[in-house]
mmCIF file with all atom_site columns, C-alpha atoms in Angstrom:
data_model
loop_
_atom_site.group_PDB
_atom_site.id
_atom_site.type_symbol
_atom_site.label_atom_id
_atom_site.label_alt_id
_atom_site.label_comp_id
_atom_site.label_asym_id
_atom_site.label_entity_id
_atom_site.label_seq_id
_atom_site.pdbx_PDB_ins_code
_atom_site.Cartn_x
_atom_site.Cartn_y
_atom_site.Cartn_z
_atom_site.occupancy
_atom_site.B_iso_or_equiv
_atom_site.pdbx_formal_charge
_atom_site.auth_seq_id
_atom_site.auth_comp_id
_atom_site.auth_asym_id
_atom_site.auth_atom_id
_atom_site.pdbx_PDB_model_num
ATOM 1   C CA . MET S 1 1   ? -154.967 79.798 -125.584 1.00 64.00 ? 332 MET S CA 1
ATOM 2   C CA . ALA S 1 2   ? -158.129 77.707 -125.600 1.00 78.00 ? 333 ALA S CA 1
ATOM 3   C CA . ALA S 1 3   ? -160.951 78.501 -127.967 1.00 91.00 ? 334 ALA S CA 1
ATOM 4   C CA . SER S 1 4   ? -163.874 80.334 -126.437 1.00 93.00 ? 335 SER S CA 1
ATOM 5   C CA . LEU S 1 5   ? -167.500 79.220 -126.772 1.00 94.00 ? 336 LEU S CA 1
ATOM 6   C CA . THR S 1 6   ? -170.775 80.691 -125.656 1.00 94.00 ? 337 THR S CA 1
ATOM 7   C CA . LEU S 1 7   ? -172.671 78.677 -123.079 1.00 94.00 ? 338 LEU S CA 1
ATOM 8   C CA . MET S 1 8   ? -175.241 77.665 -125.712 1.00 95.00 ? 339 MET S CA 1
ATOM 9   C CA . GLU S 1 9   ? -172.499 76.456 -128.073 1.00 95.00 ? 340 GLU S CA 1
ATOM 10  C CA . ALA S 1 10  ? -171.020 74.417 -125.209 1.00 96.00 ? 341 ALA S CA 1
ATOM 11  C CA . TYR S 1 11  ? -174.448 72.891 -124.482 1.00 96.00 ? 342 TYR S CA 1
ATOM 12  C CA . MET S 1 12  ? -174.786 71.805 -128.106 1.00 97.00 ? 343 MET S CA 1
ATOM 13  C CA . VAL S 1 13  ? -171.262 70.398 -128.387 1.00 97.00 ? 344 VAL S CA 1
ATOM 14  C CA . GLU S 1 14  ? -171.477 68.505 -125.087 1.00 97.00 ? 345 GLU S CA 1
ATOM 15  C CA . THR S 1 15  ? -174.993 67.193 -125.818 1.00 97.00 ? 346 THR S CA 1
ATOM 16  C CA . LEU S 1 16  ? -173.852 65.725 -129.148 1.00 97.00 ? 347 LEU S CA 1
ATOM 17  C CA . LEU S 1 17  ? -170.727 64.206 -127.615 1.00 97.00 ? 348 LEU S CA 1
ATOM 18  C CA . ALA S 1 18  ? -172.789 62.741 -124.760 1.00 96.00 ? 349 ALA S CA 1
ATOM 19  C CA . ALA S 1 19  ? -175.192 61.292 -127.354 1.00 97.00 ? 350 ALA S CA 1
ATOM 20  C CA . GLY S 1 20  ? -172.332 59.259 -128.814 1.00 97.00 ? 351 GLY S CA 1
ATOM 21  C CA . MET S 1 21  ? -170.984 61.423 -131.603 1.00 97.00 ? 352 MET S CA 1
ATOM 22  C CA . THR S 1 22  ? -167.173 61.303 -131.726 1.00 98.00 ? 353 THR S CA 1
ATOM 23  C CA . LYS S 1 23  ? -165.203 64.521 -131.775 1.00 97.00 ? 354 LYS S CA 1
ATOM 24  C CA . SER S 1 24  ? -164.073 63.933 -135.360 1.00 97.00 ? 355 SER S CA 1
ATOM 25  C CA . GLU S 1 25  ? -167.634 63.107 -136.481 1.00 97.00 ? 356 GLU S CA 1
ATOM 26  C CA . LEU S 1 26  ? -168.897 66.298 -134.866 1.00 97.00 ? 357 LEU S CA 1
ATOM 27  C CA . VAL S 1 27  ? -166.210 68.469 -136.470 1.00 96.00 ? 358 VAL S CA 1
ATOM 28  C CA . HIS S 1 28  ? -166.930 66.902 -139.865 1.00 96.00 ? 359 HIS S CA 1
ATOM 29  C CA . ALA S 1 29  ? -170.704 67.363 -139.499 1.00 96.00 ? 360 ALA S CA 1
ATOM 30  C CA . ILE S 1 30  ? -170.275 71.021 -138.585 1.00 95.00 ? 361 ILE S CA 1
ATOM 31  C CA . LYS S 1 31  ? -167.752 71.761 -141.337 1.00 93.00 ? 362 LYS S CA 1
ATOM 32  C CA . THR S 1 32  ? -169.891 70.079 -143.998 1.00 94.00 ? 363 THR S CA 1
ATOM 33  C CA . ALA S 1 33  ? -173.178 71.392 -142.544 1.00 94.00 ? 364 ALA S CA 1
ATOM 34  C CA . ASP S 1 34  ? -174.447 67.795 -142.271 1.00 96.00 ? 365 ASP S CA 1
ATOM 35  C CA . ILE S 1 35  ? -177.489 68.607 -140.181 1.00 96.00 ? 366 ILE S CA 1
ATOM 36  C CA . ASP S 1 36  ? -178.956 65.123 -140.706 1.00 97.00 ? 367 ASP S CA 1
ATOM 37  C CA . ALA S 1 37  ? -175.951 63.496 -138.993 1.00 96.00 ? 368 ALA S CA 1
ATOM 38  C CA . ILE S 1 38  ? -176.334 65.911 -136.085 1.00 97.00 ? 369 ILE S CA 1
ATOM 39  C CA . LEU S 1 39  ? -180.105 65.456 -135.789 1.00 97.00 ? 370 LEU S CA 1
ATOM 40  C CA . GLU S 1 40  ? -179.658 61.666 -135.749 1.00 96.00 ? 371 GLU S CA 1
ATOM 41  C CA . LYS S 1 41  ? -177.947 62.125 -132.379 1.00 97.00 ? 372 LYS S CA 1
ATOM 42  C CA . ASP S 1 42  ? -180.057 64.948 -130.919 1.00 96.00 ? 373 ASP S CA 1
ATOM 43  C CA . ASP S 1 43  ? -182.786 67.309 -132.028 1.00 95.00 ? 374 ASP S CA 1
ATOM 44  C CA . SER S 1 44  ? -183.282 69.380 -128.895 1.00 95.00 ? 375 SER S CA 1
ATOM 45  C CA . PHE S 1 45  ? -181.407 72.488 -130.140 1.00 94.00 ? 376 PHE S CA 1
ATOM 46  C CA . ASP S 1 46  ? -181.440 74.664 -133.250 1.00 94.00 ? 377 ASP S CA 1
ATOM 47  C CA . TYR S 1 47  ? -178.364 73.055 -134.763 1.00 95.00 ? 378 TYR S CA 1
ATOM 48  C CA . LEU S 1 48  ? -179.017 74.577 -138.193 1.00 94.00 ? 379 LEU S CA 1
ATOM 49  C CA . LYS S 1 49  ? -178.584 78.056 -136.733 1.00 94.00 ? 380 LYS S CA 1
ATOM 50  C CA . PHE S 1 50  ? -175.489 76.877 -134.826 1.00 94.00 ? 381 PHE S CA 1
ATOM 51  C CA . VAL S 1 51  ? -173.837 75.457 -137.970 1.00 94.00 ? 382 VAL S CA 1
ATOM 52  C CA . HIS S 1 52  ? -174.555 78.648 -139.895 1.00 93.00 ? 383 HIS S CA 1
ATOM 53  C CA . GLU S 1 53  ? -173.201 80.847 -137.099 1.00 90.00 ? 384 GLU S CA 1
ATOM 54  C CA . VAL S 1 54  ? -169.901 78.965 -136.802 1.00 90.00 ? 385 VAL S CA 1
ATOM 55  C CA . LYS S 1 55  ? -169.273 78.563 -140.552 1.00 87.00 ? 386 LYS S CA 1
ATOM 56  C CA . ASP S 1 56  ? -167.349 81.858 -140.660 1.00 86.00 ? 387 ASP S CA 1
ATOM 57  C CA . ASP S 1 57  ? -164.865 80.611 -138.059 1.00 88.00 ? 388 ASP S CA 1
ATOM 58  C CA . PRO S 1 58  ? -164.610 76.815 -138.436 1.00 88.00 ? 389 PRO S CA 1
ATOM 59  C CA . GLU S 1 59  ? -161.139 76.704 -136.860 1.00 92.00 ? 390 GLU S CA 1
ATOM 60  C CA . ARG S 1 60  ? -162.514 78.048 -133.568 1.00 93.00 ? 391 ARG S CA 1
ATOM 61  C CA . ILE S 1 61  ? -165.164 75.359 -133.249 1.00 94.00 ? 392 ILE S CA 1
ATOM 62  C CA . GLU S 1 62  ? -162.759 72.634 -134.417 1.00 95.00 ? 393 GLU S CA 1
ATOM 63  C CA . GLN S 1 63  ? -160.153 73.703 -131.848 1.00 95.00 ? 394 GLN S CA 1
ATOM 64  C CA . ALA S 1 64  ? -162.840 73.840 -129.148 1.00 95.00 ? 395 ALA S CA 1
ATOM 65  C CA . ILE S 1 65  ? -164.086 70.333 -129.892 1.00 96.00 ? 396 ILE S CA 1
ATOM 66  C CA . LEU S 1 66  ? -160.701 68.690 -130.366 1.00 95.00 ? 397 LEU S CA 1
ATOM 67  C CA . SER S 1 67  ? -158.551 70.567 -127.825 1.00 93.00 ? 398 SER S CA 1
ATOM 68  C CA . GLY S 1 68  ? -160.922 72.014 -125.236 1.00 92.00 ? 399 GLY S CA 1
ATOM 69  C CA . TYR S 1 69  ? -162.446 75.411 -124.681 1.00 94.00 ? 400 TYR S CA 1
ATOM 70  C CA . SER S 1 70  ? -163.410 78.048 -122.179 1.00 94.00 ? 401 SER S CA 1
ATOM 71  C CA . ILE S 1 71  ? -166.934 79.356 -121.803 1.00 95.00 ? 402 ILE S CA 1
ATOM 72  C CA . LYS S 1 72  ? -167.288 83.125 -122.074 1.00 92.00 ? 403 LYS S CA 1
ATOM 73  C CA . PHE S 1 73  ? -169.825 83.497 -119.251 1.00 93.00 ? 404 PHE S CA 1
ATOM 74  C CA . MET S 1 74  ? -171.537 80.941 -117.016 1.00 94.00 ? 405 MET S CA 1
ATOM 75  C CA . SER S 1 75  ? -174.491 81.386 -114.710 1.00 94.00 ? 406 SER S CA 1
ATOM 76  C CA . VAL S 1 76  ? -175.353 79.098 -111.802 1.00 95.00 ? 407 VAL S CA 1
ATOM 77  C CA . TYR S 1 77  ? -177.793 77.276 -114.057 1.00 94.00 ? 408 TYR S CA 1
ATOM 78  C CA . GLY S 1 78  ? -175.131 77.066 -116.784 1.00 95.00 ? 409 GLY S CA 1
ATOM 79  C CA . ILE S 1 79  ? -172.647 75.380 -114.463 1.00 97.00 ? 410 ILE S CA 1
ATOM 80  C CA . GLU S 1 80  ? -175.330 73.032 -113.189 1.00 96.00 ? 411 GLU S CA 1
ATOM 81  C CA . ARG S 1 81  ? -176.315 72.049 -116.732 1.00 96.00 ? 412 ARG S CA 1
ATOM 82  C CA . ILE S 1 82  ? -172.724 71.574 -117.950 1.00 96.00 ? 413 ILE S CA 1
ATOM 83  C CA . LEU S 1 83  ? -171.973 69.387 -114.917 1.00 97.00 ? 414 LEU S CA 1
ATOM 84  C CA . ASN S 1 84  ? -174.987 67.291 -115.864 1.00 97.00 ? 415 ASN S CA 1
ATOM 85  C CA . ILE S 1 85  ? -174.459 67.102 -119.639 1.00 96.00 ? 416 ILE S CA 1
ATOM 86  C CA . LYS S 1 86  ? -170.699 66.592 -119.660 1.00 96.00 ? 417 LYS S CA 1
ATOM 87  C CA . PHE S 1 87  ? -170.092 64.718 -116.390 1.00 97.00 ? 418 PHE S CA 1
ATOM 88  C CA . ASN S 1 88  ? -173.526 63.246 -115.567 1.00 97.00 ? 419 ASN S CA 1
ATOM 89  C CA . LEU S 1 89  ? -173.529 64.938 -112.141 1.00 98.00 ? 420 LEU S CA 1
ATOM 90  C CA . GLU S 1 90  ? -176.709 66.074 -110.404 1.00 97.00 ? 421 GLU S CA 1
ATOM 91  C CA . SER S 1 91  ? -177.248 68.716 -107.750 1.00 96.00 ? 422 SER S CA 1
ATOM 92  C CA . GLY S 1 92  ? -178.349 67.202 -104.445 1.00 96.00 ? 423 GLY S CA 1
ATOM 93  C CA . LYS S 1 93  ? -177.018 63.797 -105.443 1.00 97.00 ? 424 LYS S CA 1
ATOM 94  C CA . ASP S 1 94  ? -173.404 64.308 -106.536 1.00 97.00 ? 425 ASP S CA 1
ATOM 95  C CA . TYR S 1 95  ? -172.743 67.738 -105.019 1.00 98.00 ? 426 TYR S CA 1
ATOM 96  C CA . THR S 1 96  ? -174.500 70.417 -102.980 1.00 97.00 ? 427 THR S CA 1
ATOM 97  C CA . LEU S 1 97  ? -175.673 73.725 -104.416 1.00 96.00 ? 428 LEU S CA 1
ATOM 98  C CA . GLU S 1 98  ? -176.318 76.403 -101.822 1.00 94.00 ? 429 GLU S CA 1
ATOM 99  C CA . GLU S 1 99  ? -176.396 80.174 -102.186 1.00 88.00 ? 430 GLU S CA 1
ATOM 100 C CA . HIS S 1 100 ? -174.684 80.096 -105.586 1.00 88.00 ? 431 HIS S CA 1
ATOM 101 C CA . ARG S 1 101 ? -171.905 77.845 -104.306 1.00 95.00 ? 432 ARG S CA 1
ATOM 102 C CA . PHE S 1 102 ? -171.241 74.357 -105.616 1.00 98.00 ? 433 PHE S CA 1
ATOM 103 C CA . LEU S 1 103 ? -169.840 72.163 -102.850 1.00 98.00 ? 434 LEU S CA 1
ATOM 104 C CA . GLY S 1 104 ? -168.195 68.741 -102.975 1.00 98.00 ? 435 GLY S CA 1
ATOM 105 C CA . ILE S 1 105 ? -167.927 68.195 -106.718 1.00 98.00 ? 436 ILE S CA 1
ATOM 106 C CA . GLU S 1 106 ? -165.787 65.159 -107.514 1.00 98.00 ? 437 GLU S CA 1
ATOM 107 C CA . LEU S 1 107 ? -164.251 64.513 -110.927 1.00 98.00 ? 438 LEU S CA 1
ATOM 108 C CA . SER S 1 108 ? -161.429 62.425 -112.319 1.00 97.00 ? 439 SER S CA 1
ATOM 109 C CA . SER S 1 109 ? -158.157 64.292 -112.830 1.00 95.00 ? 440 SER S CA 1
ATOM 110 C CA . ASP S 1 110 ? -158.859 64.521 -116.572 1.00 94.00 ? 441 ASP S CA 1
ATOM 111 C CA . GLY S 1 111 ? -162.436 65.621 -115.963 1.00 96.00 ? 442 GLY S CA 1
ATOM 112 C CA . PHE S 1 112 ? -161.270 68.274 -113.530 1.00 97.00 ? 443 PHE S CA 1
ATOM 113 C CA . ALA S 1 113 ? -158.696 69.602 -116.026 1.00 94.00 ? 444 ALA S CA 1
ATOM 114 C CA . SER S 1 114 ? -161.370 69.801 -118.720 1.00 94.00 ? 445 SER S CA 1
ATOM 115 C CA . PHE S 1 115 ? -163.858 71.528 -116.409 1.00 96.00 ? 446 PHE S CA 1
ATOM 116 C CA . GLU S 1 116 ? -161.258 73.928 -115.027 1.00 95.00 ? 447 GLU S CA 1
ATOM 117 C CA . ASN S 1 117 ? -160.392 75.051 -118.559 1.00 93.00 ? 448 ASN S CA 1
ATOM 118 C CA . MET S 1 118 ? -164.005 75.612 -119.547 1.00 94.00 ? 449 MET S CA 1
ATOM 119 C CA . LEU S 1 119 ? -165.077 77.478 -116.383 1.00 95.00 ? 450 LEU S CA 1
ATOM 120 C CA . SER S 1 120 ? -165.704 81.150 -117.117 1.00 93.00 ? 451 SER S CA 1
ATOM 121 C CA . PRO S 1 121 ? -163.638 83.774 -115.295 1.00 92.00 ? 452 PRO S CA 1
ATOM 122 C CA . ASN S 1 122 ? -166.559 84.899 -113.112 1.00 93.00 ? 453 ASN S CA 1
ATOM 123 C CA . TRP S 1 123 ? -166.203 81.678 -111.048 1.00 96.00 ? 454 TRP S CA 1
ATOM 124 C CA . VAL S 1 124 ? -163.391 80.417 -108.809 1.00 96.00 ? 455 VAL S CA 1
ATOM 125 C CA . ILE S 1 125 ? -162.446 76.864 -107.839 1.00 97.00 ? 456 ILE S CA 1
ATOM 126 C CA . THR S 1 126 ? -161.758 76.513 -104.102 1.00 97.00 ? 457 THR S CA 1
ATOM 127 C CA . ASN S 1 127 ? -161.055 73.750 -101.556 1.00 96.00 ? 458 ASN S CA 1
ATOM 128 C CA . LYS S 1 128 ? -159.380 71.544 -104.158 1.00 97.00 ? 459 LYS S CA 1
ATOM 129 C CA . LYS S 1 129 ? -158.368 68.170 -102.709 1.00 97.00 ? 460 LYS S CA 1
ATOM 130 C CA . GLU S 1 130 ? -156.735 65.338 -104.626 1.00 95.00 ? 461 GLU S CA 1
ATOM 131 C CA . ASN S 1 131 ? -157.395 61.746 -103.578 1.00 89.00 ? 462 ASN S CA 1
ATOM 132 C CA . ASP S 1 132 ? -156.238 58.786 -105.651 1.00 86.00 ? 463 ASP S CA 1
ATOM 133 C CA . SER S 1 133 ? -157.134 59.705 -109.233 1.00 90.00 ? 464 SER S CA 1
ATOM 134 C CA . ASN S 1 134 ? -160.034 62.028 -108.343 1.00 96.00 ? 465 ASN S CA 1
ATOM 135 C CA . ILE S 1 135 ? -160.252 65.657 -107.355 1.00 98.00 ? 466 ILE S CA 1
ATOM 136 C CA . THR S 1 136 ? -162.900 67.096 -105.047 1.00 98.00 ? 467 THR S CA 1
ATOM 137 C CA . PHE S 1 137 ? -163.530 70.850 -105.171 1.00 98.00 ? 468 PHE S CA 1
ATOM 138 C CA . ASP S 1 138 ? -165.995 73.682 -104.694 1.00 98.00 ? 469 ASP S CA 1
ATOM 139 C CA . ILE S 1 139 ? -166.966 76.482 -107.063 1.00 98.00 ? 470 ILE S CA 1
ATOM 140 C CA . VAL S 1 140 ? -167.888 79.948 -105.832 1.00 97.00 ? 471 VAL S CA 1
ATOM 141 C CA . HIS S 1 141 ? -168.733 83.132 -107.640 1.00 93.00 ? 472 HIS S CA 1
ATOM 142 C CA . LYS S 1 142 ? -165.759 85.464 -107.937 1.00 89.00 ? 473 LYS S CA 1
ATOM 143 C CA . THR S 1 143 ? -167.538 88.056 -105.793 1.00 85.00 ? 474 THR S CA 1
ATOM 144 C CA . GLN S 1 144 ? -167.736 85.512 -102.924 1.00 77.00 ? 475 GLN S CA 1
ATOM 145 C CA . SER S 1 145 ? -164.131 84.319 -102.993 1.00 64.00 ? 476 SER S CA 1
#
């Protein structure tokens, strides 16, 4: 079973990875509480609080970073932000967002697998179509599926 992160933890992890920190560097920085190494890459979050909160369960955060994770709960804004941070996708440019439905998202097969694992259980992937090495899909709230 994949490790579970809060949406804020996912934002921090994905922001640092997107800023160029490797997975092993990030795990090491968190385990050793090397805030300077983290802040060299990004200073937009309270990483000190994050490191202190995860110090009691370092295996969870290590598993999440190295092997993938699910997010406990995602809002529309949370999905939109994760799509932007992790996959560099923008609403209105790379997919359509209408009435809490995400339409026409396209990711590589690996990207799709990663996103599918992290998507919280209150959302459902629909209209999945594979073409070449990419997958196009929609996301709707569970109450709309």
